[in-house]
Every structure is written in C-alpha cells, then in structure tokens.
Amino acid sequence: MCYVIPAKVLNLKERHATVEYFGEKRDIRRDLLSLDVGDYVYVQAGMAISKIPAAQAQLILRIWEDLFEKLKNRDRRIVDISYAEIKLSKKFNALLEKVDKKQELSNSDCLYLLDGRGEDEAKALYRLANRIRSEELKNSCCIHGIVEFSNYCLRNCLYCGIRRDNKDLKRYRLSLRQICKTIDYAVNKLGFKVVVLQSGEDPFYTKSKILEIIKCIRKNFSVLIFLSLGERESEDYEAFYDAGARGTLLRFETSNSRIYEKLRPGRRLKDRLNLIMDLKNMGYLVATGFLIGLPEEEDKDILNNILLTKRIAPEMYSFGPLIPHPDTPLGTAEKTVQDKALRVISLVRLVDRKANILVTTALETLGENAKEASLNAGANSLMINLTPLNVRKFYDIYPQRAGNDLKIEEQIAKSLRLLYRLGRAPTDLGISNEGFHK
Ligand code: 5AD
Ligand code: SF4
C-alpha cells in the first residue's frame, strides 16, 4: 500500500525501518535517505523518499485523518452494493463462492470469467473485483507521473506508432534542462512523488547521458525514479540503479513467443524476460505487463499473460488494450472492446489480490467512462502525463490518447474529482480538501 501520508519512523534496522501511519505499522526500505527515529517521511512503493518537517507533517496528518475517514466510508458504501439483483448462472455463483473463500481459481475457471457471458455476469465480476481491491488495499490510489522524453525508437514493433519505419512522424528529444524543468514543476509545484522517465529505444541517450539525467534529478528533487527506456544492457541498468533510479517499467508484451517474435522483429521473448528478471534481482521495483488483443491472441494467451505477470511478482501491473495505429502494419487490426479489458483487470484482481493495477492511458482511451469503469473493476492506480504539451502529441504510440491535450493541472483536477466521487484517497500527490463534497 502506498499512502503518501507522512509516516513516522519508529525504529531502524540495517537497510530497513519500521514506520507508522494512523496506528498501521509498515516495514520500509531506507536506502535512499538517512533517517532517525521520530522523523516523518513520505514513503512510496515501500521506500522512504523524503523527510518532512515535524510541524508540517502533523498538520498534513490532521487533514488526512478527517478526509481519509470520509473517503473510506464512501468507498465502503460503493463496494457494499450487493449483486443480489443480478441474475447469475450456477457456475458463476460457484466461482464467486470460491473467490470468497480465497480458494485458488483453476485455469478453466479463469477462462470462463474472461469469456464474455452477458452483461450481468460482467457486472458481477467487476463488483467482486472492486470489493477485493477495497478489502486488500483499502481506498488508496497512487497517482504517478510520466515524462516521455524522446519518441525516437530504433525498434520496429508492428503495433507501435513511434516505430522506426514511421517516417512521417515528427521526432523530438527533450534536453536535460527540459527534463529537469518538467520534474521540478511536477514535484515541487504539484506534489508528485514518483515519476516514470519514458522513451523509445533511443541510443542517442547513451549510458552517460541517462546517468546525468538521474543524477540531476536525485540531486535536486525528492522523487522516486522509474525508468522506461526499453531494452538496454544489464550493466547500464546496474549503473542507473547505483545512481539512484529505483524502478523500471518494461512490459513483456505477450507471453506467446510466436506472437512476440512476429510483432517485435528480431527480438526474442526469452531475452526480454531475462532482462525483467535481472532488473528485479538488481533490486529495482518492477512494473510490467502486456498488451491485450494482439492479432492471433486467444483467451488462453491472455490468461498466460496474467499468470506470467503474477510469477514475476511486480510492484505494479501495467497492461492495456492494443489500439490499432493507422500508420502501422496492425492499422486494421480489431480494436479491443472495453468489456474485455475490464474483465482482464478484474481477473488480475481475483488471482493476485494485493496487486497494484494501473489504469494505463490505453485503458482510459477505450471510452469516455473507461477510467472510472477500470477503477470500479479492480484497478487502484493512475498515471498523469507530464510530458510538455508542445511535444506530447508526437509520442504517438496509438491514436487519440486520453488526456493528450489536457494541461497537467486539468488532468489532476479531473482525476481528483473522479477519485473523490469514488471514495478513493489520492496518495501520490500532496493532498488537498478541494473537490471533496459530501
Ligand atoms: N496500442 C496500445 N499500446 C501500445 N503500445 C505500443 N503500441 C501500442 C498500441 N498501438 C505499448 C506497448 C509498449 C508501451 C510503451 O506502449 O505495450 O510497451
Ligand atoms: Fe519502440 Fe517500444 Fe514502440 Fe517497440 S513498442 S517501437 S520498442 S517504443
């Protein structure tokens, strides 16, 4: 759980510490900061990120206590809606019972849930997943930020709009100064505690250039850095870790090696997975996942994707529907329907109850209410796009990305309104009472 409520340090162990929030104790990593007993700290993804002066922390805690209780009650009211009015098959009821008893679902149970069987059962599935989310993780919702600093890519993935062969796309690269300015605003003005630095696989940013970026951010800002740079040498990632990066976002895209190798020419699934495991072993917090709805993919592949992600045991699941881009070889592929994507979210929640599940931008792009529907189907985390507006449209992985033309403040205001309506506590941004109405 990652409430960014100030936590009080109770005791120190070698690289860990015990902290407390409103009586809840937690073990955290403290390798980014030196701490003393009695300090107040912000913790993200189980890691102490920055200290807060005691007086300020106590003030924030007072606001939180009140707001938090109200939001929690609202969430409880929403998840307590029963599905007694929904007509369900015997088989479905049996599955609900199994989940309630925390029994493991078999592969055929999971495939049954993935395979659309009418709106009623889908509705019941989403509600069940939402209830499990609330039971396991309460109502916290992390909001992370992402900066897309280069849309150059030397790869040619058949699904991706910024692939190498897409010659008509205007390419851009942000300078170190532009990146740091963007992070400065996000962290110091808007309160972000985690930022993802994302790019295509762009060799322009050599190991030393990336190191320079990480060091500049670490020196100037209290923020947890996730890297999403694609495949690089393990030695590079080791150096990035030593410089202070602590997370990576790298999807394996699909667990079906035949589909993988067809859609990512010249690349091998095995290498990708080895790299993801290397990153985990280096100590990185790993976010990973897959695309939903690739051509030739069957439900059993989707299930394998979910189970593979679970085996990797990531800090966060990041998956989303394929959205066909007209300027790619998959331009005429079928669009993933929202119901399928929501079923995947719910199934992840059922098979990995404590998972952090991100509502990715591609999920949001599926429809006007897709973000809300995703949060109500088991997801518990959001991403805000911090990329400067003048270049954001060129990070054209797929068309009509949700929020593509919204200022950061507008994205935040919209997300907060939604979270408050759903009784969720936004736990990455600094908190405010604004937007909370009874
Ligand atoms: N639709 C949805 N997601 C896509 N990605 C790439 N192309 C598309 C698309 N057309 C995702 C991939 C990649 C991430 C950066 O963007 O999963 O890992
Ligand atoms: Fe490059 Fe990633 Fe797009 Fe593939 S999916 S072309 S590696 S940005």
Short mmCIF file of N, CA and C and ligand atoms in Angstrom, two decimals, residues 159-160 198 251 253 291 321-323 397-398, ligand 1:
data_model
loop_
_atom_site.label_atom_id
_atom_site.label_comp_id
_atom_site.label_asym_id
_atom_site.label_seq_id
_atom_site.Cartn_x
_atom_site.Cartn_y
_atom_site.Cartn_z
N TYR A 159 3.02 -2.97 -33.89
CA TYR A 159 1.82 -2.33 -33.35
C TYR A 159 2.02 -0.86 -33.01
N CYS A 160 3.25 -0.40 -33.00
CA CYS A 160 3.55 0.87 -32.32
C CYS A 160 3.73 2.04 -33.29
N GLN A 198 10.17 7.98 -19.64
CA GLN A 198 9.94 7.02 -20.72
C GLN A 198 10.46 7.55 -22.06
N ARG A 251 7.32 -3.81 -20.15
CA ARG A 251 6.34 -4.87 -20.37
C ARG A 251 6.98 -6.00 -21.17
N GLU A 253 4.98 -7.67 -23.10
CA GLU A 253 4.05 -7.51 -24.24
C GLU A 253 3.14 -8.71 -24.48
N LEU A 291 0.12 -6.45 -23.65
CA LEU A 291 -0.93 -5.86 -24.49
C LEU A 291 -2.09 -6.84 -24.56
N PRO A 321 -5.05 -2.34 -23.68
CA PRO A 321 -5.52 -2.88 -24.94
C PRO A 321 -4.67 -2.41 -26.11
N LEU A 322 -4.54 -3.22 -27.13
CA LEU A 322 -3.94 -2.75 -28.38
C LEU A 322 -4.92 -1.75 -28.99
N ILE A 323 -4.40 -0.58 -29.34
CA ILE A 323 -5.23 0.38 -30.06
C ILE A 323 -4.57 0.55 -31.43
N ILE A 397 2.13 6.67 -29.84
CA ILE A 397 2.17 5.21 -29.83
C ILE A 397 0.89 4.65 -30.45
N TYR A 398 -0.23 5.27 -30.09
CA TYR A 398 -1.52 4.90 -30.68
C TYR A 398 -2.35 6.18 -30.76
N1 5AD B 1 -1.76 0.31 -28.57
C1 5AD B 1 -1.61 0.19 -27.23
N2 5AD B 1 -0.42 0.14 -26.61
C2 5AD B 1 0.69 0.21 -27.38
N3 5AD B 1 2.00 0.16 -27.06
C3 5AD B 1 2.71 0.27 -28.20
N4 5AD B 1 1.88 0.39 -29.26
C4 5AD B 1 0.61 0.35 -28.78
C5 5AD B 1 -0.68 0.40 -29.38
N5 5AD B 1 -0.85 0.53 -30.69
C6 5AD B 1 2.51 -0.03 -25.70
C7 5AD B 1 3.47 -1.23 -25.61
C8 5AD B 1 4.74 -0.63 -25.05
C9 5AD B 1 4.25 0.65 -24.41
C10 5AD B 1 5.29 1.69 -24.25
O1 5AD B 1 3.24 1.09 -25.29
O2 5AD B 1 2.93 -2.19 -24.72
O3 5AD B 1 5.38 -1.46 -24.11
#
